XYZ file of C-alpha atoms in Angstrom:
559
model
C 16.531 -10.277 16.425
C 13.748 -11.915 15.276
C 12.990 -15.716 15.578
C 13.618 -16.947 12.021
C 17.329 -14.669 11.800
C 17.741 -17.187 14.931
C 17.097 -20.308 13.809
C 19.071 -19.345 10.708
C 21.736 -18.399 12.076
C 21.612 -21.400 13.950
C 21.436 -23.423 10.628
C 24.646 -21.830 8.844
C 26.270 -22.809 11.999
C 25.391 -26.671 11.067
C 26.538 -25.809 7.577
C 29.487 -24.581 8.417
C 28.196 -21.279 6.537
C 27.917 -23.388 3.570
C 25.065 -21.062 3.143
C 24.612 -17.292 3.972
C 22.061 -16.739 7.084
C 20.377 -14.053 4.174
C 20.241 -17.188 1.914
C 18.861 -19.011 4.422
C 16.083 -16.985 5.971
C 15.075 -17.144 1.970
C 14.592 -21.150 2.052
C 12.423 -20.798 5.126
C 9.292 -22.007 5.054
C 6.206 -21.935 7.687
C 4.485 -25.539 7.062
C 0.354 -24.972 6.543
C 0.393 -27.921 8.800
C 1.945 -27.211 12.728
C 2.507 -31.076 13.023
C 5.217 -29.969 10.207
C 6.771 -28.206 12.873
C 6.727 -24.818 13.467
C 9.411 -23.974 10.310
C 11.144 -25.752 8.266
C 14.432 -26.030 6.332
C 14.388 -27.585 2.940
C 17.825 -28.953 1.725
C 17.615 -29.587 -2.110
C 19.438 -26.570 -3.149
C 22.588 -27.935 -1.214
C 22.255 -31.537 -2.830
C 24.690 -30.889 -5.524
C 27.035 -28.233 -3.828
C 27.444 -30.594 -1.113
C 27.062 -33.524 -3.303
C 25.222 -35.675 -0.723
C 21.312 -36.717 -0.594
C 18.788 -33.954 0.782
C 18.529 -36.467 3.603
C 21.494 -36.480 4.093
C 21.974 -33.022 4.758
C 18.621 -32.567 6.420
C 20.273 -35.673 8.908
C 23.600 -33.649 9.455
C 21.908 -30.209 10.175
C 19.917 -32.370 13.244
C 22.601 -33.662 14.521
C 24.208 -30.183 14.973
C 21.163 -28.060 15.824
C 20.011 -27.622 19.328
C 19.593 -24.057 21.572
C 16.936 -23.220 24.143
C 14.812 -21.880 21.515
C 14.203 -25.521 20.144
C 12.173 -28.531 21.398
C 12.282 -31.128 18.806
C 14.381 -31.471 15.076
C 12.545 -34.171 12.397
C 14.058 -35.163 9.146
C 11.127 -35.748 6.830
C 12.054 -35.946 2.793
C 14.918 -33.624 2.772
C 13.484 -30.980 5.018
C 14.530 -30.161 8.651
C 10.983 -29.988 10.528
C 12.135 -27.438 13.603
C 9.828 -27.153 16.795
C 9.999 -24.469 18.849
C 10.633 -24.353 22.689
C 6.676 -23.232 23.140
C 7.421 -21.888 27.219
C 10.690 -20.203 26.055
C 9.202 -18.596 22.526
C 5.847 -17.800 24.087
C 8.003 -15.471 27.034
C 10.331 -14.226 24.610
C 8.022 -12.617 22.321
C 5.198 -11.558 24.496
C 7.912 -9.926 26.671
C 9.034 -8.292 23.566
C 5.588 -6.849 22.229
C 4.882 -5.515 26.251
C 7.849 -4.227 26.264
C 7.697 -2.193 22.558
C 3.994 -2.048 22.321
C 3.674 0.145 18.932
C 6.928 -0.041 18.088
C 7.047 -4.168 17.832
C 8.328 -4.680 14.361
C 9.616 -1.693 13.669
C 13.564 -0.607 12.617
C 14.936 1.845 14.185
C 17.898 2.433 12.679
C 17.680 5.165 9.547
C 17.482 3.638 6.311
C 17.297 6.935 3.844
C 14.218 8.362 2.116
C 11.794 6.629 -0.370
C 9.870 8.523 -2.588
C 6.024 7.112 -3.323
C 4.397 8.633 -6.409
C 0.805 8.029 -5.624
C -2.933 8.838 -6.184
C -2.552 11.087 -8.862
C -6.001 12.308 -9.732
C -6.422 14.614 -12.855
C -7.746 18.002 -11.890
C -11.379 19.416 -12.904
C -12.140 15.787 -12.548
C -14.128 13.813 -10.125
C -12.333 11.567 -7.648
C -13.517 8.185 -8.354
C -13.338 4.960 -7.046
C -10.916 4.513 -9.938
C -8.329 6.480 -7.902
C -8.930 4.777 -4.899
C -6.588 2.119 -5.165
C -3.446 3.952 -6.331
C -3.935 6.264 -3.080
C -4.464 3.428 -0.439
C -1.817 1.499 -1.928
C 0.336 4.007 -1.809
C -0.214 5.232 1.480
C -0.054 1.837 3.003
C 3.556 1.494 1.389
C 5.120 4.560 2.793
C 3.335 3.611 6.278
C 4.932 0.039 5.557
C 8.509 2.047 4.677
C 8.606 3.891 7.659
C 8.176 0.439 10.170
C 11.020 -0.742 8.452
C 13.410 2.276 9.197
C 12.872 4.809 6.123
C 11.727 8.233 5.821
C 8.687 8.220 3.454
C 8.161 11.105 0.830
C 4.531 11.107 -0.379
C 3.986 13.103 -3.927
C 1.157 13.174 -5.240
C 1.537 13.605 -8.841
C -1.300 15.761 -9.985
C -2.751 15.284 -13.440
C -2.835 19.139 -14.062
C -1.730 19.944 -17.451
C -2.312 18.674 -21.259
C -4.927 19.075 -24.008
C -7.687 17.900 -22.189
C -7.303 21.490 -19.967
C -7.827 23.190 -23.250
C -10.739 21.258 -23.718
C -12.278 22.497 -20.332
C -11.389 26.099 -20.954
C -13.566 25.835 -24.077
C -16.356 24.061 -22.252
C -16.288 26.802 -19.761
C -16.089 30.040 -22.323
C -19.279 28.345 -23.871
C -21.512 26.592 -21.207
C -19.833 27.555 -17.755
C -21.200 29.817 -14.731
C -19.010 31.105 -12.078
C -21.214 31.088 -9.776
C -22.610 27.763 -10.125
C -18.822 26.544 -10.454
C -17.562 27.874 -7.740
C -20.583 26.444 -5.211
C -19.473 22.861 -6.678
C -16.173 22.704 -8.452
C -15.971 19.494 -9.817
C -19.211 18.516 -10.343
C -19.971 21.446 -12.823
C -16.424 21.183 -14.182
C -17.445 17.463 -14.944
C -20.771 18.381 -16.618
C -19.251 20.642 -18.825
C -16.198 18.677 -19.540
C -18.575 15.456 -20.370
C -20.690 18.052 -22.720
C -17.562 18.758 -24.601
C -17.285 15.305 -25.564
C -20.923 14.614 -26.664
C -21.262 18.146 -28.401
C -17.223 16.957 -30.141
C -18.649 13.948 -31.652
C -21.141 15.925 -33.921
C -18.663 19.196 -34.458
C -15.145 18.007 -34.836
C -14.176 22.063 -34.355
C -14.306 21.763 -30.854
C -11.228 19.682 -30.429
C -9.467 21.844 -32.715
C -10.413 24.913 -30.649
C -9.343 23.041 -27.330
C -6.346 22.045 -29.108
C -5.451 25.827 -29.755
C -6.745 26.876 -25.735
C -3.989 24.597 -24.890
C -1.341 25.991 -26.999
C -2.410 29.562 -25.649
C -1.987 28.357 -21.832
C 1.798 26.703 -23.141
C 2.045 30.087 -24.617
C 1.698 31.898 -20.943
C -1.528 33.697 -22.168
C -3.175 35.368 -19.331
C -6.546 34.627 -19.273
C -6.385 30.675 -19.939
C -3.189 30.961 -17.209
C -6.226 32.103 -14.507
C -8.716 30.041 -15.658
C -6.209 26.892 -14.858
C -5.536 28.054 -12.079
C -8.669 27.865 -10.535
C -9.824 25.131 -11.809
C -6.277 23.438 -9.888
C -7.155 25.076 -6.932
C -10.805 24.587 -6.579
C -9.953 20.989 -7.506
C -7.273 20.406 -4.512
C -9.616 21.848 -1.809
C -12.216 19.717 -2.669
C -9.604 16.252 -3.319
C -8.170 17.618 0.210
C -11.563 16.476 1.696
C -11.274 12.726 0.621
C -7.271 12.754 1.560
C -8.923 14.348 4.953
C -12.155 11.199 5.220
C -8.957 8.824 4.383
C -6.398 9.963 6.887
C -4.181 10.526 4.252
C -1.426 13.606 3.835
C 1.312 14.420 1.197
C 4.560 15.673 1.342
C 4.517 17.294 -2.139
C 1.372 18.216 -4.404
C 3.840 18.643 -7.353
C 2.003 17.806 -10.708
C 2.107 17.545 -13.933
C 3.179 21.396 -14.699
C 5.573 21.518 -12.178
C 7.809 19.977 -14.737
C 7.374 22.127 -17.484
C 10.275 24.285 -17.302
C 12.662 20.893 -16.379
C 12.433 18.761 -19.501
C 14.130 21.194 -21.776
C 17.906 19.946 -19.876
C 16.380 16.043 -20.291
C 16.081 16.488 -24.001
C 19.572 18.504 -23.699
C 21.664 15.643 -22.416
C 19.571 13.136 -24.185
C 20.691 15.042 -27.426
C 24.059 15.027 -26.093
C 24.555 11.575 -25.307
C 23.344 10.690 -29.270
C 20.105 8.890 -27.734
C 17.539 10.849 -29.417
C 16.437 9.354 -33.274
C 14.257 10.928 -35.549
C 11.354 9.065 -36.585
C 8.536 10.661 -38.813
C 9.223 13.879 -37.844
C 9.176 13.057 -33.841
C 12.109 12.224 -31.673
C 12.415 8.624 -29.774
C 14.782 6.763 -27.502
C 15.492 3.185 -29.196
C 15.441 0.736 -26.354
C 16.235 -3.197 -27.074
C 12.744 -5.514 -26.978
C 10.466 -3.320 -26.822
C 8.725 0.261 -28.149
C 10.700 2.986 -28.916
C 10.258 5.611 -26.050
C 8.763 9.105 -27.810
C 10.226 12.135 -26.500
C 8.886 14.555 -28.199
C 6.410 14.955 -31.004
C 7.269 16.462 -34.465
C 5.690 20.089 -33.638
C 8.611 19.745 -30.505
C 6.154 18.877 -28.233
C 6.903 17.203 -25.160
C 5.267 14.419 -23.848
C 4.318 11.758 -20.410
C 8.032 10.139 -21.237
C 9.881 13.514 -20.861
C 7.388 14.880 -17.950
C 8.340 11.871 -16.054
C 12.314 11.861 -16.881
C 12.316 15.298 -15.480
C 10.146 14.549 -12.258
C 13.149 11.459 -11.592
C 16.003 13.457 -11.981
C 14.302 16.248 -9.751
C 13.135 14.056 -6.880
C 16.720 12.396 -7.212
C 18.382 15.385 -6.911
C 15.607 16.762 -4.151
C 15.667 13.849 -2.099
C 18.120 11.711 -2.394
C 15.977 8.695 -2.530
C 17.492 4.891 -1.542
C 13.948 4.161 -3.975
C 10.887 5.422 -6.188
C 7.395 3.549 -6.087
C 5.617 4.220 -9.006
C 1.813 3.735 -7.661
C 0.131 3.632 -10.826
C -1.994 0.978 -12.987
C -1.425 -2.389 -14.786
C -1.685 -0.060 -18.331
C 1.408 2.009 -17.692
C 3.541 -1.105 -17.212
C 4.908 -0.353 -20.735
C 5.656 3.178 -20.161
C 7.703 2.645 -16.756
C 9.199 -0.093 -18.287
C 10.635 2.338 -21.265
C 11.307 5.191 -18.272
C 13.849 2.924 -16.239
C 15.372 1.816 -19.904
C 15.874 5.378 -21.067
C 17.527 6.646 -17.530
C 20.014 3.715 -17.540
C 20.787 4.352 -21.297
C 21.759 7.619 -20.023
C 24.234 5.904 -17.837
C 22.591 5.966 -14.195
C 23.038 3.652 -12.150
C 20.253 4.727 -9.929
C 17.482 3.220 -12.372
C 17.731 0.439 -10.605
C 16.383 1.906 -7.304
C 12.925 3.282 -9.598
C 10.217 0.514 -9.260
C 6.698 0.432 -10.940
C 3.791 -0.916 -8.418
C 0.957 -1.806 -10.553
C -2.501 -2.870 -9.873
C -5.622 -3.649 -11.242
C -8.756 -1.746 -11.880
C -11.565 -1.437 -9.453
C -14.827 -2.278 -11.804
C -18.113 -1.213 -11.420
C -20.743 -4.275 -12.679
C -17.382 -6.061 -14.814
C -16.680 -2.927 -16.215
C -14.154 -0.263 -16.220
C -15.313 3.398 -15.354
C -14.950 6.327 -17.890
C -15.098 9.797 -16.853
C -14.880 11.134 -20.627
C -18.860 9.513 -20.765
C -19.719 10.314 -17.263
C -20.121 6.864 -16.141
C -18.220 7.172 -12.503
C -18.832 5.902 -9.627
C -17.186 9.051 -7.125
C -15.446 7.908 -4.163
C -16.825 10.196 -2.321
C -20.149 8.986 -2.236
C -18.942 5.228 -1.637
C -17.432 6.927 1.763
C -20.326 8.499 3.005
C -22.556 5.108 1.751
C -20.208 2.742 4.055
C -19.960 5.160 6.892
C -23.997 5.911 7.008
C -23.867 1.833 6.732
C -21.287 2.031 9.916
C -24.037 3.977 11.163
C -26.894 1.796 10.712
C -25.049 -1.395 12.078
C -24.029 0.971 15.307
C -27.786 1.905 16.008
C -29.175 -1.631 15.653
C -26.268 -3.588 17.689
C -25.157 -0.516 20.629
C -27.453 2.189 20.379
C -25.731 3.817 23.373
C -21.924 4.239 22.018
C -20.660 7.226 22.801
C -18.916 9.028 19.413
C -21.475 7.029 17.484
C -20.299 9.586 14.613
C -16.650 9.351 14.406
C -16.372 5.370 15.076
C -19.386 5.352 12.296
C -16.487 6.905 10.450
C -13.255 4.924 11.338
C -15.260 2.029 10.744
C -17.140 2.705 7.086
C -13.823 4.665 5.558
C -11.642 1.537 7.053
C -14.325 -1.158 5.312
C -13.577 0.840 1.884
C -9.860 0.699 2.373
C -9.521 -2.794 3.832
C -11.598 -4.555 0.988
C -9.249 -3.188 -1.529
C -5.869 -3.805 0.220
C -6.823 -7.593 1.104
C -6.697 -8.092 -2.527
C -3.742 -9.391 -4.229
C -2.936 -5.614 -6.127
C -2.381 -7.283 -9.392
C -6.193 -8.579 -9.768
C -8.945 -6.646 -10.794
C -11.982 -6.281 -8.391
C -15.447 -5.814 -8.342
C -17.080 -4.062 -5.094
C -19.761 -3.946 -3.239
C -20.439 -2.213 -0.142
C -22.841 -4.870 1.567
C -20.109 -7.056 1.422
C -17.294 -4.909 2.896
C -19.368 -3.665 6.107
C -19.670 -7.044 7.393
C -18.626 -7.219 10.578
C -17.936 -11.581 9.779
C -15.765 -12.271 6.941
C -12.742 -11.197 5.742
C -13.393 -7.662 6.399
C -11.953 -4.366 8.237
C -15.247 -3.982 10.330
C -13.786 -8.027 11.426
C -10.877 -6.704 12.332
C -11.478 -3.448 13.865
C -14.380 -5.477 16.108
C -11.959 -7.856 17.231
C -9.461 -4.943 18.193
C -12.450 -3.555 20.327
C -13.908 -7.010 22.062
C -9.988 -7.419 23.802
C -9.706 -3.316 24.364
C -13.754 -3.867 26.634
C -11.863 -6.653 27.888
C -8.777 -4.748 29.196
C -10.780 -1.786 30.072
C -12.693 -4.332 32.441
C -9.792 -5.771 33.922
C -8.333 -2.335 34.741
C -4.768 -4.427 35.085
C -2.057 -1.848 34.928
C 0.826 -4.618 34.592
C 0.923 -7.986 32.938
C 2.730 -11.090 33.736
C 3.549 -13.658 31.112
C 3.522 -17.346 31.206
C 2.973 -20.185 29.322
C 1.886 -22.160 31.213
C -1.489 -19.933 32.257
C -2.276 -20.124 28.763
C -1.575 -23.255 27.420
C -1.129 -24.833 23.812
C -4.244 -23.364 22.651
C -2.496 -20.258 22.410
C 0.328 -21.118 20.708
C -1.071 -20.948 16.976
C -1.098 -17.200 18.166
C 1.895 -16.648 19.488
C 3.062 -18.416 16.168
C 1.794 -15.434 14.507
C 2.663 -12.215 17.004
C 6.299 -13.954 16.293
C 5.783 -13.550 12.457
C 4.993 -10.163 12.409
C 8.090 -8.438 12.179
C 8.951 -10.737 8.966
C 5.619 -9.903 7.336
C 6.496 -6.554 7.787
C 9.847 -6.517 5.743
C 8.238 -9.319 3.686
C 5.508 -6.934 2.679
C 8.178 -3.865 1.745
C 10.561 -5.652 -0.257
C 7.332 -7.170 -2.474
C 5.223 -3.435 -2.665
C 2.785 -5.592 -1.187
C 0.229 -3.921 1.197
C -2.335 -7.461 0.993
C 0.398 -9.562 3.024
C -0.512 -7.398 6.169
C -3.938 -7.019 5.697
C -4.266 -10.782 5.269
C -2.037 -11.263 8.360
C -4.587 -9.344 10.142
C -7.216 -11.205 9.128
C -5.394 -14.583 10.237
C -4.225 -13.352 13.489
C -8.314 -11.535 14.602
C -9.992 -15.583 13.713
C -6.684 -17.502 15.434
C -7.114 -15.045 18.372
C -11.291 -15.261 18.182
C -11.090 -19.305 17.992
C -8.460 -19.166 21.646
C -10.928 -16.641 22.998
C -14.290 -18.844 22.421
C -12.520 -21.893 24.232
C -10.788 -19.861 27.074
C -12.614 -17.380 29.681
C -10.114 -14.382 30.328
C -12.066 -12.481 33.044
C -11.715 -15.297 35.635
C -10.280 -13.988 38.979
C -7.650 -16.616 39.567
C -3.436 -16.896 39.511
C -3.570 -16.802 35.759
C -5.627 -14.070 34.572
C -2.925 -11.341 34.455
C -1.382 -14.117 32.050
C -4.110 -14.532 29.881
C -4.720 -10.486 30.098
C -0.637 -9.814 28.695
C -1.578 -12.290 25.899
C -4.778 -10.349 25.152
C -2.617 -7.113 25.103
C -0.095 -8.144 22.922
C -2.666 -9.390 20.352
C -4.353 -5.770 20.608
C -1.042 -4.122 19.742
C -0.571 -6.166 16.784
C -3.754 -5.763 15.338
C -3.761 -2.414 16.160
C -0.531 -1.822 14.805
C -1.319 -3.819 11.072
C -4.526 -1.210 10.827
C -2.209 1.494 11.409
C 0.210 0.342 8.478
C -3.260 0.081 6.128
C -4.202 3.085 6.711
C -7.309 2.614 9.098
C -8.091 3.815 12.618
C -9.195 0.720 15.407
C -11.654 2.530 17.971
C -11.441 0.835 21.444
C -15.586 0.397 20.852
C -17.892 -0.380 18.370
């Protein structure tokens, strides 16, 4: 039980439950200022219930609050300032992290499966920083699911079917090679799929021709049948080479066409439940304040709407799921919105377990990228940028590391990931990898060199048990104790808001709290308090560790 289900607890006790202990871990709050006390209990929701002054109540609830876990209770403008017992809090959790080393934080009890819909790239296409996001994101989530007790289903939702393939086959019957294809898939498939589009704009024919390739591969024609299918499998080999660099794998490569022959029963029980309407010729699904949801077009076809109704009722049926992320941008808010609407018009009650995670774009100089015109920046060559940066920084600062080339790579492909998942997911961002391969700042190099100082310092010490005390370390450590404590919280905290950035930036906090103790304490020294100092040093290793491990990025014991 962690400390602030204690202190609540303790609370309801003083409130003779006037509150729930859930309610009241809610109204906790960590004050930016420790001479605030170390939490803090604000009583102006229980003014009116109680019908007494905030003071009041903040007067009663010190009055009937004390336990060994706290030092000192002030009442300051209707909050409870709460002090923790530093000797008895310090033991408690370091004892707890030594004890549980990885597993700190994490639920062990069996929560059910979760479903993550992430990454997503279209096949035949490049995959470009654009993508990036969505697939860190994601991955971080399910990581973040699986510390908190569920069993994480990755899909990755390939974009492998629509007009845009008929396109492709055109380009290819007109200006592709084989040979030259199959040496580099998606590069060629991108040149020709780019010339498309420029030779389209003077001979509208084209798109009427790609419209009509597409109709023959819905048709089950043959040749256009093969053709897609190596362009989808030439395309997954090569994405499996990022997913590979990024230390990412998938439960389920199910895409787009995977679907086809399971929205025929959607439209069927939509139909049959009087939700479809005709409109011009197409079918929709009215839903209240907003956009009609289109179902189907009026030559029958079906469309995103009806692809994704079928992939919900599959995975529910397949898995089970307690919920489904949707990983996908800020621009499809509309369309998940009308997804959820439709499936609870329908009567299930399980729409309210679907949940769209959107984020911003990552832009390149302001703007956005567009693979239609070519202008992409490929993710592929930001990797191999940041880790021949890695590189670089290795040679110049310890030219005699051994596995120069992997920790070259943890460190470069965990710079690319970090600098997008310290960012709030909503906000667009710009990057830039000078910035992100710092190894000062708030960066992954930052935190990954931090990780490695204390694992030379343990390696040193060659200490194969650790004792804990307080009283070796003194109040300078507390501020990071304060946060070892906290990390089980962020790590629900960080679940129940789809929010990978609240560990990242926890990470960041705990690497400069833990840098400051270390630059104002030696740990080395050969006296009766180093193994003290040494446990502390340990536990703040297996944290940081721990919150790269739930981003997604490796933390070499040298750099």
């Amino acid at each position: 039980m962690n400390m602030h289900t204690q202190i609540a607890k303790r609370i309801a006790a003083a409130l003779n439950n006037e509150l729930s202990v859930n309610d009241i871990q809610n109204l906790l709050e960590r004050p930016k200022n420790l001479g605030l006390g170390d939490v803090a209990f604000p009583c102006f929701t229980l003014a009116k219930t109680l019908r007494k002054s905030p003071n009041s109540i903040a007067s009663d609830i010190k009055h009937n609050l004390s336990c060994n876990l706290i030092q000192e209770v002030q009442v300051v403008g209707g909050y409870v300032n709460i002090f923790y017992h530093q000797p008895t809090i310090t033991h408690q959790v370091l004892c707890q992290i030594v004890k549980e080393e990885n597993l700190y934080g994490t639920h062990q009890e069996s929560k059910g499966n979760v479903v993550l819909d992430f990454s997503s790239p279209n096949i035949a296409k490049p995959f470009s920083m654009g993508h990036l996001r969505s697939t860190v994101i994601g991955n971080a989530l399910a990581n973040i699911a699986e510390k908190n007790g569920y069993q994480a289903i990755r899909i990755n939702h390939i974009g492998d079917w629509g007009t845009q393939f008929g396109k492709l086959i055109i380009a290819y019957r007109k200006w592709g090679d084989q040979k030259v294809i199959e040496a580099a898939p998606i590069e060629e498939l991108l040149k020709i799929y780019v010339k498309f589009h420029e030779e389209a704009e003077q001979d509208d024919t084209l798109n009427e021709q790609g419209r009509a390739a597409f109709k023959a591969l819905e048709d089950g024609d043959g040749e256009a049948l093969a053709l897609w299918q190596w362009f989808r499998d030439a395309s997954l080999e090569e994405f499996k080479t990022i997913y590979q660099l990024l230390g990412i794998n998938f439960d389920s490569f199910a895409g787009e066409a995977f679907y086809n022959d399971k929205m025929t029963a959607v439209v069927k029980e939509l139909k049959e439940k009087d939700l479809l309407v005709q409109s011009d010729g197409a079918y929709v699904v009215e839903i209240d304040n907003m956009p009609p949801c289109l179902i189907t077009k009026t030559d029958g076809a079906t469309l995103y709407a009806t692809r994704d109704l079928a992939a919900a009722f599959y995975r529910k049926q397949q898995y089970d799921p307690k919920k489904i992320f949707y990983v996908v941008g800020n621009e499809q808010s509309l369309h998940f919105k009308q997804l959820f609407n439709v499936i609870e018009k329908m009567g299930y009650d399980w729409a309210k377990d679907l949940q769209h995670v959107p984020f911003g774009m990552i832009l390149k100089d302001g703007k956005k990228m567009s693979t239609r015109k070519g202008k992409i920046v490929l993710l592929a060559e930001v990797l191999t940028e940041a880790i021949a940066t890695a590189k670089r920084n290795i040679e110049e600062k310890n030219p005699n590391l051994v596995e120069k080339e992997n920790i070259a790579r943890q460190v470069g492909v965990g710079a690319v990931i970090f600098n997008d998942l310290k960012n709030d997911r909503l906000h667009d961002i710009d990057f830039s990898i000078e910035q992100m391969m710092h190894f000062e700042g708030e960066t992954g190099p930052y935190i990954q060199y931090t990780y490695a100082r204390i694992s030379s310092l343990l390696e040193k010490a060659k200490e194969h048990s650790y004792e804990v005390s307080f009283e070796a370390l003194g109040e300078q450590a507390w501020p990071v104790v304060l946060l070892l404590e906290q990390f089980p919280n962020v790590i629900v905290n960080a679940f129940e808001q789809a929010d990978p950035s609240q560990i990242a930036k926890y990470a960041l906090q705990l690497a400069r709290v833990f840098n400051k103790y270390y630059a104002q304490n030696k740990i080395l020294v050969d006296d009766s308090q180093r193994t003290a100092r040494l446990a502390f040093c340990h536990c703040v290793a297996i944290v940081l560790k721990e919150s790269l491990a739930l981003l997604g990025i490796a933390a070499p014991k040298k750099m």
